[in-house]
Tab-separated table of C-alpha atoms in Angstrom:
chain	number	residue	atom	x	y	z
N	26	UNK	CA	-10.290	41.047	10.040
N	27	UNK	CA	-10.831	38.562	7.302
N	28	UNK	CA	-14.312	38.939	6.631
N	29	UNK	CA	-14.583	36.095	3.893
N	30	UNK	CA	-13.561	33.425	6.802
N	31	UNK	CA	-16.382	34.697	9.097
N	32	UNK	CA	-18.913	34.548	6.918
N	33	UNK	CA	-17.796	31.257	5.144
N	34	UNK	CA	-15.395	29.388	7.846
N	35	UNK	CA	-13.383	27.179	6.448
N	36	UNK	CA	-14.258	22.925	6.464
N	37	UNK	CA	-12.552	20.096	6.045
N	38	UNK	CA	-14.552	17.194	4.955
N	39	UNK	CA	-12.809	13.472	6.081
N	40	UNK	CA	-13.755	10.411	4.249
N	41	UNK	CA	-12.690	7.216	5.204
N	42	UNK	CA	-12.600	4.279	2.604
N	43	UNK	CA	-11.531	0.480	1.894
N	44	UNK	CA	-12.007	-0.649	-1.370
N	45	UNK	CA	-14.889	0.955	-2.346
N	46	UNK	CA	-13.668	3.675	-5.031
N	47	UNK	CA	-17.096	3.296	-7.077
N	48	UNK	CA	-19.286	4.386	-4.282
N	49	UNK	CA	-16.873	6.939	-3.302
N	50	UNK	CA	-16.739	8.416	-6.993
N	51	UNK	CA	-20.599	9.348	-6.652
N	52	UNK	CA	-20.042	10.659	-2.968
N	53	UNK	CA	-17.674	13.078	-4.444
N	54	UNK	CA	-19.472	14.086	-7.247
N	55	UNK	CA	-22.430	15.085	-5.078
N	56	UNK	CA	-19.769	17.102	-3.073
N	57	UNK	CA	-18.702	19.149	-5.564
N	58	UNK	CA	-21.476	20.254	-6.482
N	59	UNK	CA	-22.344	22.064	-2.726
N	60	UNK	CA	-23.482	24.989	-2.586
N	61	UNK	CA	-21.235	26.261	-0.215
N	62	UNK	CA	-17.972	28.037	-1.362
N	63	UNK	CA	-15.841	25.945	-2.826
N	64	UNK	CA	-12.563	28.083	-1.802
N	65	UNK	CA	-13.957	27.369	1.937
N	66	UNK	CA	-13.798	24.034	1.994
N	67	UNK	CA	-11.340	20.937	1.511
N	68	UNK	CA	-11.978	17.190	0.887
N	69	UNK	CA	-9.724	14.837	2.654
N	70	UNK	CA	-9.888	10.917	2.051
N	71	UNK	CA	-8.285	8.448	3.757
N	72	UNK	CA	-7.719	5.381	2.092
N	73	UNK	CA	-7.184	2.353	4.558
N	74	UNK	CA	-6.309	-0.311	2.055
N	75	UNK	CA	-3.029	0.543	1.690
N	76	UNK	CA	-1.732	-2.039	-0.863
N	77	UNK	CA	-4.416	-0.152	-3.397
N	78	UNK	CA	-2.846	3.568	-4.022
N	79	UNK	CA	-6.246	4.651	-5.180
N	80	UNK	CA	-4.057	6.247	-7.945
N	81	UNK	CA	-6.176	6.604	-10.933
N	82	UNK	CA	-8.489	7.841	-8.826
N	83	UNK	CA	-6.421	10.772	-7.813
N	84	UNK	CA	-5.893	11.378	-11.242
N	85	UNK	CA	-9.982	12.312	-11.687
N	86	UNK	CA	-10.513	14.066	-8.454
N	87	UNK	CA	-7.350	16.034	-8.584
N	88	UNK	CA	-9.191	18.717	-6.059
N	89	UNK	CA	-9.678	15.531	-3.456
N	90	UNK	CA	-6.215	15.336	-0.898
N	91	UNK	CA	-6.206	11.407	-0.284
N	92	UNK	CA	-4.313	10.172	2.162
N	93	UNK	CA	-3.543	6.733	3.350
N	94	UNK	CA	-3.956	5.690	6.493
N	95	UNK	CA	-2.269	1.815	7.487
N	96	UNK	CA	-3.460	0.957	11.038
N	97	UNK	CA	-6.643	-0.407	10.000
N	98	UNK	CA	-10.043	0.658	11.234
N	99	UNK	CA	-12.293	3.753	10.350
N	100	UNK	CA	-11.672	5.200	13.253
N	101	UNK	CA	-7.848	5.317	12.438
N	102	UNK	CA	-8.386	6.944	9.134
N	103	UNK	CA	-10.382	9.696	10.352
N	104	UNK	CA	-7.874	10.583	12.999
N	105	UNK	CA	-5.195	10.443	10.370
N	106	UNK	CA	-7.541	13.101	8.623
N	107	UNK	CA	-8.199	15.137	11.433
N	108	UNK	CA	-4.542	15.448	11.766
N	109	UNK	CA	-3.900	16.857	8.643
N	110	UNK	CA	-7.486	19.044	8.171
N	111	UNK	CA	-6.888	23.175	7.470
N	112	UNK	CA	-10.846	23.828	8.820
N	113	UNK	CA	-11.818	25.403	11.676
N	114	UNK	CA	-15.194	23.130	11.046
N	115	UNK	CA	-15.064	19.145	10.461
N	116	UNK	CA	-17.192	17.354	8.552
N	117	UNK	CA	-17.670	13.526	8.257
N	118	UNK	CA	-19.404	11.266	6.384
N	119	UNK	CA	-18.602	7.865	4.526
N	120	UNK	CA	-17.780	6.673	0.987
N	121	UNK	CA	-21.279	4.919	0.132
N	122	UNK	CA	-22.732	8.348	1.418
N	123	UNK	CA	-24.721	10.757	-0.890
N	124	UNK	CA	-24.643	14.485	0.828
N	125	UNK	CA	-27.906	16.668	-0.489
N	126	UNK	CA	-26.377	19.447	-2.711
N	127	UNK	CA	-26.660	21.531	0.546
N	128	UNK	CA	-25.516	19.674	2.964
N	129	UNK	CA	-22.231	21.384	4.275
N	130	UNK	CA	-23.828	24.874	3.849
N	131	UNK	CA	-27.066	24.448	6.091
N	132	UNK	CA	-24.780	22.434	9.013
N	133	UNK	CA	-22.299	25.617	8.867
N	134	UNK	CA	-25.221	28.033	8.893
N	135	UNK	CA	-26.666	26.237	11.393
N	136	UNK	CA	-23.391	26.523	13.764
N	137	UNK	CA	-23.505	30.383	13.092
N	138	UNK	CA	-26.813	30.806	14.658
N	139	UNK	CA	-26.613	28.421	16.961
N	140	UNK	CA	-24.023	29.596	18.811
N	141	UNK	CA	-24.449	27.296	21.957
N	142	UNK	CA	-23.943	24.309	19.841
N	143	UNK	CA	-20.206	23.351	18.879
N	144	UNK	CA	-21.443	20.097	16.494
N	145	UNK	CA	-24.283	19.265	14.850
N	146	UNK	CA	-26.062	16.453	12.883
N	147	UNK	CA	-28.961	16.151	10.288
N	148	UNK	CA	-31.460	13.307	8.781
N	149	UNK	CA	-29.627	10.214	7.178
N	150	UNK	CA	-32.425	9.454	4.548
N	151	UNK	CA	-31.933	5.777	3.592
N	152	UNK	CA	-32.362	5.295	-0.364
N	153	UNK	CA	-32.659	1.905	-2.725
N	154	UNK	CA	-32.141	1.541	-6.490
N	155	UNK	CA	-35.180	-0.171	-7.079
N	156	UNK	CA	-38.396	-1.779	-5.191
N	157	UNK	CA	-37.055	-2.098	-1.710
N	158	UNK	CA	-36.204	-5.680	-0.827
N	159	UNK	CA	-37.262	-7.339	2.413
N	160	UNK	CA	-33.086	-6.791	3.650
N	161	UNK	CA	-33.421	-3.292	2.806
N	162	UNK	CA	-36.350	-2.934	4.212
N	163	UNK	CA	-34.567	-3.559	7.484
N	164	UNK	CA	-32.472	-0.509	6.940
N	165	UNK	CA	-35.113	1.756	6.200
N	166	UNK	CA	-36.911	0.590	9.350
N	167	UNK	CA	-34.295	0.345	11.523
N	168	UNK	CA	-31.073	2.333	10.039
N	169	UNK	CA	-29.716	5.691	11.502
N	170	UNK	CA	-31.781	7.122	13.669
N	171	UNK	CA	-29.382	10.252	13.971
N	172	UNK	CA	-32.306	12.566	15.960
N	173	UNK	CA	-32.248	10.371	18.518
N	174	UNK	CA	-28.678	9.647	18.609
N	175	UNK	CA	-28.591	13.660	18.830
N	176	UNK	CA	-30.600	13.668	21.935
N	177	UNK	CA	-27.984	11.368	23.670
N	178	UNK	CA	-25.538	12.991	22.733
N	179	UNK	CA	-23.578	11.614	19.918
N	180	UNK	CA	-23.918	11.095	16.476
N	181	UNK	CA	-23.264	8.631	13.909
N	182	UNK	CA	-20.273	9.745	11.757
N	183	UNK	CA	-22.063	9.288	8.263
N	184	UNK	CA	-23.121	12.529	9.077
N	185	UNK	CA	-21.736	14.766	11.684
N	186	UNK	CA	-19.745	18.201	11.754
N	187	UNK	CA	-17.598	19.687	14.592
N	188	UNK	CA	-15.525	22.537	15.421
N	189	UNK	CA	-12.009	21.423	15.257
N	190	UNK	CA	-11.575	22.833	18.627
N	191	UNK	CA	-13.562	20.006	20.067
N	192	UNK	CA	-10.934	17.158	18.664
N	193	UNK	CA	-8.494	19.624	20.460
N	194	UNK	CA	-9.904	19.509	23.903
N	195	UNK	CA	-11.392	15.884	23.424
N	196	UNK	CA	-8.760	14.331	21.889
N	197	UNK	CA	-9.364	11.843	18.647
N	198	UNK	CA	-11.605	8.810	18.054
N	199	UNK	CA	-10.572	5.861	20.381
N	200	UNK	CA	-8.909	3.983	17.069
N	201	UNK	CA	-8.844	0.542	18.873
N	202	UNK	CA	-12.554	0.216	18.168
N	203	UNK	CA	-13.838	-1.202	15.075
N	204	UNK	CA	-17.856	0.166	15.779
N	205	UNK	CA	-18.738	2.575	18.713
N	206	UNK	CA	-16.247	4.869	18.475
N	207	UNK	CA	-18.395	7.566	17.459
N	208	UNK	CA	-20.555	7.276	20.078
N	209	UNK	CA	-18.005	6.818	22.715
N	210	UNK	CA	-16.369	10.094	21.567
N	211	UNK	CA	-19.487	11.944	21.047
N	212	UNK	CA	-20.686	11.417	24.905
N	213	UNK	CA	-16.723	12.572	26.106
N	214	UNK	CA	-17.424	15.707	24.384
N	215	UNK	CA	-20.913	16.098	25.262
N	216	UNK	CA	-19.796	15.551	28.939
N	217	UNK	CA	-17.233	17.952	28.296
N	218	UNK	CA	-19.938	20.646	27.211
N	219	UNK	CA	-19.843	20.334	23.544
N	220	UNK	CA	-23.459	20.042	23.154
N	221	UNK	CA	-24.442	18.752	19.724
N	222	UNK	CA	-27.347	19.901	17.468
N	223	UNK	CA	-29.536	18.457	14.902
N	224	UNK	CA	-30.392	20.539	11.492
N	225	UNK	CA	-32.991	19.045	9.652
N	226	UNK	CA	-31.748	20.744	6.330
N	227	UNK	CA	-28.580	19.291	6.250
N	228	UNK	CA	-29.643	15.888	5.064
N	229	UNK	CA	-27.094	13.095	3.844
N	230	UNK	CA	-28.442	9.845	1.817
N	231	UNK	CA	-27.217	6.405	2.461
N	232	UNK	CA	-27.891	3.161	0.347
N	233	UNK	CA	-29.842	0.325	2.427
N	234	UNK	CA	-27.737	-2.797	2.782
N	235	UNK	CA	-29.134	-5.470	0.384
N	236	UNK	CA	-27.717	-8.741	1.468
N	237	UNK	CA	-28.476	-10.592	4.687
N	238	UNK	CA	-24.702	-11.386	5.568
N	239	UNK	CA	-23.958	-7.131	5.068
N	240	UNK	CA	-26.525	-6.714	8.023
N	241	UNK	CA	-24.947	-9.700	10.080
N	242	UNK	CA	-21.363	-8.191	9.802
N	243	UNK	CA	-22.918	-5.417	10.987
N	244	UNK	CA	-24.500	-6.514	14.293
N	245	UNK	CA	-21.273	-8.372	15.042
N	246	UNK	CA	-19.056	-5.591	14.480
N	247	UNK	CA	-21.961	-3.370	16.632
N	248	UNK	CA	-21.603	-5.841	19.476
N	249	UNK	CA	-17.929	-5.958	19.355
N	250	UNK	CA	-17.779	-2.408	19.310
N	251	UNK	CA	-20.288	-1.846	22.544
N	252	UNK	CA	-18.355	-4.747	24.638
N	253	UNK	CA	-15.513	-2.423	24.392
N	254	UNK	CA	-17.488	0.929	24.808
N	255	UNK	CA	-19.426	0.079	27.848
N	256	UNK	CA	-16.514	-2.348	29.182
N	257	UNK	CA	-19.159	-5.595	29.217
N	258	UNK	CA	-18.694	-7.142	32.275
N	259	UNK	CA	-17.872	-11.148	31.953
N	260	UNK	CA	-19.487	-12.773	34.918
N	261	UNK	CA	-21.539	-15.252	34.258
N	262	UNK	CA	-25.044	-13.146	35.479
N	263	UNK	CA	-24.574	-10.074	32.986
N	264	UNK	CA	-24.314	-12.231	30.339
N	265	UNK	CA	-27.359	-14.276	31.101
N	266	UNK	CA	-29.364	-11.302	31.918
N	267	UNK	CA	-27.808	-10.284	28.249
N	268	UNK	CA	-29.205	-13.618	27.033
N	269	UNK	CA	-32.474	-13.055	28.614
N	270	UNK	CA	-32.944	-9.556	26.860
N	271	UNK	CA	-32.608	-10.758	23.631
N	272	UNK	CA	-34.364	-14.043	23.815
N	273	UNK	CA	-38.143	-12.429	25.091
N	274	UNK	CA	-40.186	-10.913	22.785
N	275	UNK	CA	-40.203	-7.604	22.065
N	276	UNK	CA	-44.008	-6.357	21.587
N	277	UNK	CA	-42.714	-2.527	21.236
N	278	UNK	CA	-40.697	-3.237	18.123
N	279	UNK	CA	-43.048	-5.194	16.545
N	280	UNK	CA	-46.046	-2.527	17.637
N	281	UNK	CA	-43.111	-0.161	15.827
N	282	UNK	CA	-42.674	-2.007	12.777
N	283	UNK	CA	-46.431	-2.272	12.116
N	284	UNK	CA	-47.204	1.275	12.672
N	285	UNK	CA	-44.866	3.045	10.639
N	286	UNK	CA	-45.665	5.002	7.473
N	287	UNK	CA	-44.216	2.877	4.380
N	288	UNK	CA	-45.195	1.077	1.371
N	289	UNK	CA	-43.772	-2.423	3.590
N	290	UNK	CA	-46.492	-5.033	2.842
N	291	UNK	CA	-47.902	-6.663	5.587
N	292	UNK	CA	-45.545	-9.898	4.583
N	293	UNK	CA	-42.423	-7.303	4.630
N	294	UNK	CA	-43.800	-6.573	8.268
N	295	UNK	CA	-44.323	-9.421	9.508
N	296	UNK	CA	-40.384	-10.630	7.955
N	297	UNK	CA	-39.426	-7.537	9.953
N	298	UNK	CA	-40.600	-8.675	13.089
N	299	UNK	CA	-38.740	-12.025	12.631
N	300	UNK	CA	-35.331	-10.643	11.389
N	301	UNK	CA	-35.228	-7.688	13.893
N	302	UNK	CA	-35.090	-10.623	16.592
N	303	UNK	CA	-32.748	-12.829	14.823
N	304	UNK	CA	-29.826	-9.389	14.737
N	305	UNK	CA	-30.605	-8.619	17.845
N	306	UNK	CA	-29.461	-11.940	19.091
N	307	UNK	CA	-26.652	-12.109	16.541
N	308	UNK	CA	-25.639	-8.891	18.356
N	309	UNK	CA	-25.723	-9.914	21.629
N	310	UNK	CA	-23.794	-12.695	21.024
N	311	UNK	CA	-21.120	-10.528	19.950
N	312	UNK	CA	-21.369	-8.586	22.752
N	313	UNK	CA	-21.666	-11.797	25.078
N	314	UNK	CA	-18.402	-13.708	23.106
N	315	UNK	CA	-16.179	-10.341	23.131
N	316	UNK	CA	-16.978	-9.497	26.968
């Protein structure tokens, strides 16, 4: 019995990326400096830009497998690196991600003990360069909420690890989406009795979006995404009572943006209130035009 692969199971970490070597240069960086084995685990990265070859970049992360993947859609790109991954655990996570220095070794440790749990999440800590801006603000407020995703179910793929055995009962992301697909997949294997865990230890960073048109791509790929998740329906009365939910005002977010510990002004606050209600319209929208 191979010892070794017991005690330090093998991973496969998939990163999918468009255009965005920079970013992706510091991700891998930070991973190669985990503290986990580095003969146990393999870095995979899908590039989905497939007129760039990303070949200079091979050239300084020689230890990095990269891949290119030409249906578009992140979705796509991690399948394509599922397909290919050697570990009997997956990791995932994006290319504007920072992973803590011990972020794959606390999520496998965590699956060890945990036997009952075949995936398992951790805290997305959202980070700034400078003095927080009243747009990143927004991120920090609002951004990946992973615990709670956990407790549904599902969790967002800038940070989750599975047994590959799950993808093999499961089946892979539903690559047709362009947002939601990690949910949608999460809940099939959740109602397939892959119950999903959340380690506070293994903690990932992510930069806060700094431009308002970054967080209105967002919402609009969000409600694009959940109009083909939960199958919107188009008559007229869903999407009015759609309309209707977005449009009244929502005293529990504000009471929620007003109460939470952070060095937000009481101007950032009160910006909050007013931009939280603006995406959430933008959203619906989305959800309302795509149904």
């Amino acid at each position: 019995m191979d010892t070794s692969r017991t005690e330090h199971p093998f991973v496969s970490i998939i990163i999918p990326t468009y255009d965005d070597w920079d970013r992706l240069r510091i991700c891998l960086n930070a991973l190669s400096a985990q503290t986990y084995d580095k003969n146990h685990f393999e870095v995979i990265v899908v590039n989905n830009k497939p007129q760039d070859s990303g070949l200079s970049f091979s050239t300084d992360f020689p230890w990095v497998k990269l891949i290119t993947e030409h249906k578009p859609g992140s979705y796509a790109a991690r399948n394509a690196g599922v397909r290919i991954a050697k570990g009997e655990i997956l990791g995932f996570t994006d290319s504007d991600c920072v992973p803590d220095t011990s972020w794959i070794k606390e999520a496998v440790e965590f699956l060890k003990k945990e036997a009952h749990y075949d995936r398992v999440s951790g805290p997305i800590v959202i980070f700034t360069k400078d003095e927080a801006s009243w747009i990143e603000f927004y991120d920090i407020f609002f951004a990946f909420d992973q615990e709670t995703c956990v407790s549904k179910g599902y969790a967002v793929t800038a940070h989750m690890f599975s047994k590959k055995k799950v993808f093999e009962t499961v089946g892979l992301y539903d690559d047709s989406l362009q947002s939601g697909g990690d949910a949608a997949w999460g809940k099939l294997a959740d109602q397939n009795g892959f119950k999903i865990g959340f380690c506070k230890t293994s903690i990932m960073r992510h930069p806060a979006r700094d431009s308002l048109a970054e967080l209105v791509k967002k919402e609009r790929r969000v409600g694009l995404g959940l109009s083909k998740v939960n199958k919107s329906s188009s008559s007229v009365k869903h999407k009015l009572r759609l309309l209707w939910y977005a449009l009244k005002p929502k005293w529990d977010v504000i009471k929620y943006i007003f109460n939470k510990e952070s060095d937000a002004t009481f101007i950032n606050r009160l910006v909050l209130c007013f931009l939280r209600y603006y995406l959430v319209i933008i959203r619906t929208f989305s959800i309302i035009k795509n149904s």
